Structures are given as C-alpha cells and as structure tokens.
PDB file of N, CA and C in Angstrom:
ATOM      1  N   UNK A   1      -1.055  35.815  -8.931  1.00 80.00           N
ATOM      2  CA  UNK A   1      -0.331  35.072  -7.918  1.00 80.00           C
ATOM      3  C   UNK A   1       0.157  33.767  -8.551  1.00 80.00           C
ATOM      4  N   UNK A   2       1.393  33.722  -8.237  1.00 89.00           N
ATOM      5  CA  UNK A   2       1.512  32.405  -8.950  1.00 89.00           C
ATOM      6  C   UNK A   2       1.411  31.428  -8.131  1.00 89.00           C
ATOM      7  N   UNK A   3       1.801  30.081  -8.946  1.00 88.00           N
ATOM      8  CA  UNK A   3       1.381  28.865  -8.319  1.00 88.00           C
ATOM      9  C   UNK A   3       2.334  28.451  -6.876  1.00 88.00           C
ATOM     10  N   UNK A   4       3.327  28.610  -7.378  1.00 91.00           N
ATOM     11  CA  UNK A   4       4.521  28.563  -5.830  1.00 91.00           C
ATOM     12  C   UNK A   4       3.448  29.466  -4.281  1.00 91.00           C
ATOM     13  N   UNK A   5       3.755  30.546  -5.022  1.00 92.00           N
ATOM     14  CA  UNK A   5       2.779  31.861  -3.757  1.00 92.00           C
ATOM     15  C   UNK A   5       1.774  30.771  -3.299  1.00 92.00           C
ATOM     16  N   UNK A   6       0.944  30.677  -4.136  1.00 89.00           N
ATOM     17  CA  UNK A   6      -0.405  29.735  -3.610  1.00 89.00           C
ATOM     18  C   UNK A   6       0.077  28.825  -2.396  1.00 89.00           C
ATOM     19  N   UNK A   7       0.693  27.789  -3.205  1.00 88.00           N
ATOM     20  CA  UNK A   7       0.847  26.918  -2.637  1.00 88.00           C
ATOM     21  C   UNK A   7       1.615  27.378  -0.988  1.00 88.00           C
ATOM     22  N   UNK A   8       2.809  28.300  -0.982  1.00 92.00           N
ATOM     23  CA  UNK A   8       3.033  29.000   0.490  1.00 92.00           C
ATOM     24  C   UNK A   8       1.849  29.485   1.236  1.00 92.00           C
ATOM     25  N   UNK A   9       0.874  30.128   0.560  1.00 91.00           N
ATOM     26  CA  UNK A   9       0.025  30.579   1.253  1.00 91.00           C
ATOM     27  C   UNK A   9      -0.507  30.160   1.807  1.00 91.00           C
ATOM     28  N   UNK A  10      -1.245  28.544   1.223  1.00 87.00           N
ATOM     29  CA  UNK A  10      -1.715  27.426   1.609  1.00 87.00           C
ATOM     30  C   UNK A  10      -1.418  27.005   3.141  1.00 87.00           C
ATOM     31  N   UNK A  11       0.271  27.115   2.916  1.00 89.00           N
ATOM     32  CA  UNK A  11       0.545  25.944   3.867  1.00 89.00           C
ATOM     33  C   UNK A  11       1.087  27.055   5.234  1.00 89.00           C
ATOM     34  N   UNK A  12       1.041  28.196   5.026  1.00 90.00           N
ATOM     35  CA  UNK A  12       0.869  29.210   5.957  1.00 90.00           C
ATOM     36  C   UNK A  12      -0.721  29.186   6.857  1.00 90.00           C
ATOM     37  N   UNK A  13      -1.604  29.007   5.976  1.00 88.00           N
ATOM     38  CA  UNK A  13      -2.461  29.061   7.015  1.00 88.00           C
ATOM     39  C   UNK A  13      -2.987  27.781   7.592  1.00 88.00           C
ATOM     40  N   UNK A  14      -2.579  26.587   6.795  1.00 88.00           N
ATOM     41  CA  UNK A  14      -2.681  25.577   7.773  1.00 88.00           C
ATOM     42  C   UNK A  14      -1.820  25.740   8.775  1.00 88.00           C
ATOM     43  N   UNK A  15      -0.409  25.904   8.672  1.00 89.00           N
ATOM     44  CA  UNK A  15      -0.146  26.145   9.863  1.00 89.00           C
ATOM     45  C   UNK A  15      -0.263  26.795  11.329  1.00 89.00           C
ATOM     46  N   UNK A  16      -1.448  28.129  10.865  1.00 90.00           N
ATOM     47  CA  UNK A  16      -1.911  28.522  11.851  1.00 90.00           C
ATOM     48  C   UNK A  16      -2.908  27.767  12.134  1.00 90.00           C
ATOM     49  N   UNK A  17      -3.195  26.937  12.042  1.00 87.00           N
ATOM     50  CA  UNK A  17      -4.180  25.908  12.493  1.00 87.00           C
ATOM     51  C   UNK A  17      -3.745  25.209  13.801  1.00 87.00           C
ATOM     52  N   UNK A  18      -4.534  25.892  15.449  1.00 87.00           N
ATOM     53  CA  UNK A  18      -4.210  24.859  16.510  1.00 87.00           C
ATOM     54  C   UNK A  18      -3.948  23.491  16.225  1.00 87.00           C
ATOM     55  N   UNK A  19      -2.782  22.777  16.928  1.00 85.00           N
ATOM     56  CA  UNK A  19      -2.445  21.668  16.522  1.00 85.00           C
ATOM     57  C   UNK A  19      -3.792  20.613  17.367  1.00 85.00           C
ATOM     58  N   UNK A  20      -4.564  21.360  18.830  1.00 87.00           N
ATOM     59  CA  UNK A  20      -5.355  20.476  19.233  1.00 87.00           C
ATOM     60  C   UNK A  20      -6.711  21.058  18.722  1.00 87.00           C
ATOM     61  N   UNK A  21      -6.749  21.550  17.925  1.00 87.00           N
ATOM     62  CA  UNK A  21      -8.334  21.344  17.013  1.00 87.00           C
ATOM     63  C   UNK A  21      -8.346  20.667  16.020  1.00 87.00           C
ATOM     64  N   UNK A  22      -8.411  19.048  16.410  1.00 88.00           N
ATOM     65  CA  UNK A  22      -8.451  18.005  15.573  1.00 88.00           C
ATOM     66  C   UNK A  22      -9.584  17.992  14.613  1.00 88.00           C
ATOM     67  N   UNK A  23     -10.772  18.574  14.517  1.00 90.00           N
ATOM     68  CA  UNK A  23     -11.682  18.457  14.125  1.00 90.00           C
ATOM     69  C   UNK A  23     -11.359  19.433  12.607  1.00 90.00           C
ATOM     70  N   UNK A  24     -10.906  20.378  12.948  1.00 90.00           N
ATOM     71  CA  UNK A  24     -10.704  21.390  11.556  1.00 90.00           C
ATOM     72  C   UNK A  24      -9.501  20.830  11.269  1.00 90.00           C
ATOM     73  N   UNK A  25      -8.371  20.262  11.404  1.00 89.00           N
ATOM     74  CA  UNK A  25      -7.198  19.675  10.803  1.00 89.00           C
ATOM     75  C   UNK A  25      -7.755  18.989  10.069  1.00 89.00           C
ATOM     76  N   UNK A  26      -9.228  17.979  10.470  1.00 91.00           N
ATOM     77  CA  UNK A  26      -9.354  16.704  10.138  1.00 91.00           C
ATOM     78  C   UNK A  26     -10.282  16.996   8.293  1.00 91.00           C
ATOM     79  N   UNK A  27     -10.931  18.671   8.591  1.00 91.00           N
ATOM     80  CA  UNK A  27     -11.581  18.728   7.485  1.00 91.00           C
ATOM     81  C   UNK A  27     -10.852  19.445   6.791  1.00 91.00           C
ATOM     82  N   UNK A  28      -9.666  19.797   6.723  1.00 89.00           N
ATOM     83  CA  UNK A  28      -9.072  20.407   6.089  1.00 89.00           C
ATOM     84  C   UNK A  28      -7.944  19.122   5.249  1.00 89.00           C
ATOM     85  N   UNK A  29      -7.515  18.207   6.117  1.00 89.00           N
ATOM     86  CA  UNK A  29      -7.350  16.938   5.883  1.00 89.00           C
ATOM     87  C   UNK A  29      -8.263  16.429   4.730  1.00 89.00           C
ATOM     88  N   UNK A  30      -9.377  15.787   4.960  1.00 91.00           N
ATOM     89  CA  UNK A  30     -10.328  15.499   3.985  1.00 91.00           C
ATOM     90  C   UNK A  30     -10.485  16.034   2.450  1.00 91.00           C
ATOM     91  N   UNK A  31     -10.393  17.467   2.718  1.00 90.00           N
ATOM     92  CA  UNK A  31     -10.987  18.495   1.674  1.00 90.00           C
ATOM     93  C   UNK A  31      -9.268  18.509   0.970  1.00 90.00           C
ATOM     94  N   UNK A  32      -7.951  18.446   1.485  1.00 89.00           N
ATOM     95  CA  UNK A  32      -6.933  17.665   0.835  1.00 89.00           C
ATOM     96  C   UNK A  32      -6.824  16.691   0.182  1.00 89.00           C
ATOM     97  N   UNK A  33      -7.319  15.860   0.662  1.00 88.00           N
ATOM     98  CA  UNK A  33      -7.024  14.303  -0.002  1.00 88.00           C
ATOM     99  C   UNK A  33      -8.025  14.221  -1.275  1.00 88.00           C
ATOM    100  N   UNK A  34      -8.982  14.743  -0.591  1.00 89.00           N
ATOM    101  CA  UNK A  34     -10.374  14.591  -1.910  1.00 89.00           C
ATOM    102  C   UNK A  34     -10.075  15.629  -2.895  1.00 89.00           C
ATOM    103  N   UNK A  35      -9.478  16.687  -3.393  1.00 89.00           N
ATOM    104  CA  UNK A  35      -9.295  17.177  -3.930  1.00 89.00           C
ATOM    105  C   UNK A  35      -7.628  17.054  -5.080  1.00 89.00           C
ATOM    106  N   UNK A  36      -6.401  17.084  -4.045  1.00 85.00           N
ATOM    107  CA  UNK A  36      -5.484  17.292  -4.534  1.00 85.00           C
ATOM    108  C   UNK A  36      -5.426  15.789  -5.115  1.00 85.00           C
ATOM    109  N   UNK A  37      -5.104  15.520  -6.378  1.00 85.00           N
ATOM    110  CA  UNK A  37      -4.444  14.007  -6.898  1.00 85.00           C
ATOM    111  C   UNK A  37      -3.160  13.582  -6.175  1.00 85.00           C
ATOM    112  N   UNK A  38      -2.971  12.750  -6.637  1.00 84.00           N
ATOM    113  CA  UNK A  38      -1.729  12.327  -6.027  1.00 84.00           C
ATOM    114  C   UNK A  38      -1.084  11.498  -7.236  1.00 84.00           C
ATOM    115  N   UNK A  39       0.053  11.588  -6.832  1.00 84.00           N
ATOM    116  CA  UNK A  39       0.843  10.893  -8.092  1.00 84.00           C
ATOM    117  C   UNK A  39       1.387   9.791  -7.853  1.00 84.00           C
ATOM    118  N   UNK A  40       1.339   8.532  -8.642  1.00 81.00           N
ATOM    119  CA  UNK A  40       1.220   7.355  -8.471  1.00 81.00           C
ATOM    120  C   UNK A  40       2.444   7.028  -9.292  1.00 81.00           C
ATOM    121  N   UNK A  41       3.700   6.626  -8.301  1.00 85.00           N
ATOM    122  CA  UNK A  41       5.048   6.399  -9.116  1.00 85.00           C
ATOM    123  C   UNK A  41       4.893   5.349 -10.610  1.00 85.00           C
ATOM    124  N   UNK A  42       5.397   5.866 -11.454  1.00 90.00           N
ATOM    125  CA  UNK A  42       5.512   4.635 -12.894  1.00 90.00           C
ATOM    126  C   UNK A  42       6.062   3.311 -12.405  1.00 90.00           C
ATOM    127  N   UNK A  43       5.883   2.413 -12.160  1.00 90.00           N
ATOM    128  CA  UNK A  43       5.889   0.785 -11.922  1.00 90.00           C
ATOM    129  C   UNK A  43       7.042   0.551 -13.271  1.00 90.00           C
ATOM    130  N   UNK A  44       8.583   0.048 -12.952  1.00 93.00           N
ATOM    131  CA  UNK A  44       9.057  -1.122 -14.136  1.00 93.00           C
ATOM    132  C   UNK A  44       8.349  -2.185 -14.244  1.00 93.00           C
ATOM    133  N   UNK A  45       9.429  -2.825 -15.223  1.00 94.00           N
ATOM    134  CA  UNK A  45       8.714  -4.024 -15.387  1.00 94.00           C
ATOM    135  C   UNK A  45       9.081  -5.083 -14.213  1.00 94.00           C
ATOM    136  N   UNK A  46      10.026  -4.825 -14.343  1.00 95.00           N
ATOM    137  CA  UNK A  46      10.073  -5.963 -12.933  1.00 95.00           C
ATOM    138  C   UNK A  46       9.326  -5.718 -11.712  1.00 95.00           C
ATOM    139  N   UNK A  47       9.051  -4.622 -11.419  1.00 93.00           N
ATOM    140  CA  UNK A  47       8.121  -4.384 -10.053  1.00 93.00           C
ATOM    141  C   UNK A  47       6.737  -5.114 -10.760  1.00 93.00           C
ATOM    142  N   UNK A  48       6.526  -4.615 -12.156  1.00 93.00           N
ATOM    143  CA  UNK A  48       5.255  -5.209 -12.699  1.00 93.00           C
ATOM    144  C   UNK A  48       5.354  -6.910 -12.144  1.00 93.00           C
ATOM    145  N   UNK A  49       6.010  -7.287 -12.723  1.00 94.00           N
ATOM    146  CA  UNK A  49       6.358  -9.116 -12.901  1.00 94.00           C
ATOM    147  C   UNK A  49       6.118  -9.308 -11.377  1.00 94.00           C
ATOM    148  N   UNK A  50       6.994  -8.968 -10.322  1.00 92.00           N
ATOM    149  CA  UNK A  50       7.403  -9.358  -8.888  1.00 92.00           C
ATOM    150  C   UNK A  50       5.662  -9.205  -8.287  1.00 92.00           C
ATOM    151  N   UNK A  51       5.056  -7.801  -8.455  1.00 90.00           N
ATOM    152  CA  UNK A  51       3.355  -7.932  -8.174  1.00 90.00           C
ATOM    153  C   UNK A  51       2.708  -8.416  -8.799  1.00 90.00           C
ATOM    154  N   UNK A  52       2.643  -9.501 -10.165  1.00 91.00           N
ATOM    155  CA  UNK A  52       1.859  -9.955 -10.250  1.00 91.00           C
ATOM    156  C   UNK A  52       1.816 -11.828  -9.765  1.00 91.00           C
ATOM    157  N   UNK A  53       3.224 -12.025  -9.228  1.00 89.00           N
ATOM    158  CA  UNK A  53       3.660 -12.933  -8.808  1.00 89.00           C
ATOM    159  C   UNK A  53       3.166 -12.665  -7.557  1.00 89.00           C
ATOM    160  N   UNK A  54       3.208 -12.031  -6.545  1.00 87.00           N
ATOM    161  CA  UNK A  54       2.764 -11.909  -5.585  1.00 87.00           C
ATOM    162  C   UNK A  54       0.829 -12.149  -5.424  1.00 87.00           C
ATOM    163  N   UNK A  55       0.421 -11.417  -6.614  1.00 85.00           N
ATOM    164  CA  UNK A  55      -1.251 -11.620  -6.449  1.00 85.00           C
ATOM    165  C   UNK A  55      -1.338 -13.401  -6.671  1.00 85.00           C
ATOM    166  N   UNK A  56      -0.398 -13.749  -7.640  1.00 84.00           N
ATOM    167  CA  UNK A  56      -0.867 -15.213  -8.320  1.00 84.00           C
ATOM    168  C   UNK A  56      -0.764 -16.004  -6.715  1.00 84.00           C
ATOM    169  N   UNK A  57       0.366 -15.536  -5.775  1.00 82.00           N
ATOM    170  CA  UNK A  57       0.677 -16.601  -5.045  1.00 82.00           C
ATOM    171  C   UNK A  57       0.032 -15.886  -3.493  1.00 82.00           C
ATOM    172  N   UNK A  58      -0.768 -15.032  -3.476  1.00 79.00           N
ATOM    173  CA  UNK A  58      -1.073 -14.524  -2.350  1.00 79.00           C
ATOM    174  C   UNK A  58      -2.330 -15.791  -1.562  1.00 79.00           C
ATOM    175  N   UNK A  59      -2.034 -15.695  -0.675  1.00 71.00           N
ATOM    176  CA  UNK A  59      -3.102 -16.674  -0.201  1.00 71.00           C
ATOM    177  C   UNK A  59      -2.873 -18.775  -0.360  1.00 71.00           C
ATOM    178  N   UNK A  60      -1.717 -18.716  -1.016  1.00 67.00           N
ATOM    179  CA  UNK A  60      -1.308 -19.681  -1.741  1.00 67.00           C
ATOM    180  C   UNK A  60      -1.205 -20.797  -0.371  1.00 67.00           C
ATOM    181  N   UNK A  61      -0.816 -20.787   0.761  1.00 64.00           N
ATOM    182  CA  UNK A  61      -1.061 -21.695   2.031  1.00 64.00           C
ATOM    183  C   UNK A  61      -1.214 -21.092   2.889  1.00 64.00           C
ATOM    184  N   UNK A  62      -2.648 -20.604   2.965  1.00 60.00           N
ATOM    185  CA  UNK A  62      -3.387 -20.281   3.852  1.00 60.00           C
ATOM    186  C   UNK A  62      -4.109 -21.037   4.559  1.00 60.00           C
ATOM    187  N   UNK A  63      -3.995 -20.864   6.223  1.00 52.00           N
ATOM    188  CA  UNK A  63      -4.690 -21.892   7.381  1.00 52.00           C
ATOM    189  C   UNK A  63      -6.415 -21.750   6.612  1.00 52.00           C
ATOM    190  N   UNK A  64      -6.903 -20.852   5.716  1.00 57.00           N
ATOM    191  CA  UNK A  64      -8.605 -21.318   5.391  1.00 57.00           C
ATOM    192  C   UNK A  64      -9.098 -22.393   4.161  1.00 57.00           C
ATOM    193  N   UNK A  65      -7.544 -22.143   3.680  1.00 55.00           N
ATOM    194  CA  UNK A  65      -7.785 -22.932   2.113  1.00 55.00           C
ATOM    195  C   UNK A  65      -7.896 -24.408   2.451  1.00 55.00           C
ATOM    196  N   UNK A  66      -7.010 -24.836   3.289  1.00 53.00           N
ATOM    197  CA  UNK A  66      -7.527 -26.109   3.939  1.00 53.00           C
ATOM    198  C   UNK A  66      -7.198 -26.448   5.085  1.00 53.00           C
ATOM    199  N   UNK A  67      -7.622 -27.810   5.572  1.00 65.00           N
ATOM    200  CA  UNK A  67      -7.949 -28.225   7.090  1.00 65.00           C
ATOM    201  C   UNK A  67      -6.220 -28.126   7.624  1.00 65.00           C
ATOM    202  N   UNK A  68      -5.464 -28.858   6.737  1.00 72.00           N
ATOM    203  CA  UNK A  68      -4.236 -29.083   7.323  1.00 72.00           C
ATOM    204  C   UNK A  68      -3.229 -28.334   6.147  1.00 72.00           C
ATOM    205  N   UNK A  69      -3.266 -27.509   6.627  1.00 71.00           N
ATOM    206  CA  UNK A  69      -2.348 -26.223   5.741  1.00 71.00           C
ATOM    207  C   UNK A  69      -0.800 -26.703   6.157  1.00 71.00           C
ATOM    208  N   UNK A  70      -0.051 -26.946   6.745  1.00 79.00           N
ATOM    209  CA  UNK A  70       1.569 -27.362   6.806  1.00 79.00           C
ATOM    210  C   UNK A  70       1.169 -28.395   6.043  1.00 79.00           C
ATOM    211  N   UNK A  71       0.688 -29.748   6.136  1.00 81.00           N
ATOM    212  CA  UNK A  71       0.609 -30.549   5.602  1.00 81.00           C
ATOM    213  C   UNK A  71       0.797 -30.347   3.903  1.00 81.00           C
ATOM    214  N   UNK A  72      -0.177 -29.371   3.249  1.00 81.00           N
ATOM    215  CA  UNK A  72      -0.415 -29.189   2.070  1.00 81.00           C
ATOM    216  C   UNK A  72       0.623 -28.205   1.662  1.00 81.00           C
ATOM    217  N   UNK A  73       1.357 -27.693   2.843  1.00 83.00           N
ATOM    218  CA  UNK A  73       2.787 -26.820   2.001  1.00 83.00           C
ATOM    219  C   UNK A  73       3.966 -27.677   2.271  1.00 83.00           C
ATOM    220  N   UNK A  74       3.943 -28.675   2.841  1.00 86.00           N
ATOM    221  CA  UNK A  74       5.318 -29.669   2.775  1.00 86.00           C
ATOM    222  C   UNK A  74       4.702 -30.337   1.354  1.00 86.00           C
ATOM    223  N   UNK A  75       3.749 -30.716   1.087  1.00 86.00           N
ATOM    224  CA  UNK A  75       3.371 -31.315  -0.045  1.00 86.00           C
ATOM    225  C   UNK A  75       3.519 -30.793  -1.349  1.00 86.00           C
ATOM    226  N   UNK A  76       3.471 -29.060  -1.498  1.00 86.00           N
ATOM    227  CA  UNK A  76       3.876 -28.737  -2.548  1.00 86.00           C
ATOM    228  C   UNK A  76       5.253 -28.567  -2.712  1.00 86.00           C
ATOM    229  N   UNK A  77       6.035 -28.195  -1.447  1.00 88.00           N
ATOM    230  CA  UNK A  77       7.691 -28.520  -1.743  1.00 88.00           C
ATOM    231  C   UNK A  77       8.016 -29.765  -2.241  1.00 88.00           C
ATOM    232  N   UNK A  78       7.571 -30.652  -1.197  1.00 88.00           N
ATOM    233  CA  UNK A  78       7.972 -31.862  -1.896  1.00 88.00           C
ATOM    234  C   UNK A  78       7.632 -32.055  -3.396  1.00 88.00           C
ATOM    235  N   UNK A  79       6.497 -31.565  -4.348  1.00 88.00           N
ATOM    236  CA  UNK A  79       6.370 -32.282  -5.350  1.00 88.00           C
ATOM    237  C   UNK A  79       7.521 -31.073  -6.208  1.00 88.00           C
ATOM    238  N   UNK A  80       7.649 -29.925  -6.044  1.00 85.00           N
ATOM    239  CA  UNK A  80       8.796 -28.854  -6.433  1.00 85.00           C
ATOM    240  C   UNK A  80      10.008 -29.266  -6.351  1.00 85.00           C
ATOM    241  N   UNK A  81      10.337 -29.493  -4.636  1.00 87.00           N
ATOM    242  CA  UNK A  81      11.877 -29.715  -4.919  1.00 87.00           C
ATOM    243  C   UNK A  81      12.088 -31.369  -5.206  1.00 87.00           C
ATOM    244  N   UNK A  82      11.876 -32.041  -4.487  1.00 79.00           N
ATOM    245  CA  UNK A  82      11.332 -33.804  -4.927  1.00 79.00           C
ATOM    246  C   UNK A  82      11.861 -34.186  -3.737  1.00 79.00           C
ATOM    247  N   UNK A  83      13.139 -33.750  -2.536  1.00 68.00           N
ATOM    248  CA  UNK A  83      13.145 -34.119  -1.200  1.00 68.00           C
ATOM    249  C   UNK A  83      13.008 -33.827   0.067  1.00 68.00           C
ATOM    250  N   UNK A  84      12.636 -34.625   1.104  1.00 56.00           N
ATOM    251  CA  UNK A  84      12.312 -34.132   2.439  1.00 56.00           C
ATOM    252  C   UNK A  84      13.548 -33.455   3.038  1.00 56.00           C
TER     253      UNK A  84
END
C-alpha cells in the first residue's frame, strides 16, 4: 500500500467518526499531534532579525516593570528622539 493510499485511508475513517463523539475525535486528535511531526517553516533572515528584536524589546514598557510606566516611555522617547 502506498503512502498516498494510507494516508486516504486514514482520513476516510476519521471521517466516519460521529462529529458529536467528542471524546474519540479528541483521542484520535491527541494520538495525531503526538505522533505526526510537523513541519516548522525555514525562518529568513530578516524574520530571524525582526524576532529577535521583538524578544530584546518584549516587555520593554510594561505597567510591572515600573510604578509609572507612561512616565518611563515618554522618557525613553524623549532621550531617542530629543523632543516633546
């Protein structure tokens, strides 16, 4: 049998799967995810650059980092751009 067949066969009998027996969708679900890999698109470089800019600046004026968070992001514009 080849791999195509399989894979029809597969998705033939999930489909006979009642759509309201959530419970066997759900382990058949499971026993999918945990098994089949998944393929994880190749990243350029610029997507590289743009996410790691994003981790550097994530959290960057956040209401926990301090008491008066607007305060401390007009403060870093200002010292960036230099006017109000």
């Amino acid at each position: 049998m080849t791999a195509i067949k399989m894979k029809q066969s597969s998705v033939n009998l999930i489909n006979q799967i009642d759509d309201n027996d959530t419970a066997l969708l759900e382990k058949v679900w499971l026993f999918l995810t945990t098994n089949v890999p998944t393929k994880q698109p190749e990243l350029t470089e610029e997507q590289k650059r743009r996410l790691a800019l994003v981790d550097e600046l994530c959290g960057a004026f956040s209401a926990c980092q301090t008491e008066d968070w607007k305060q401390e992001k007009e403060e870093f514009l200002f010292e960036k751009y230099g006017s109000k």
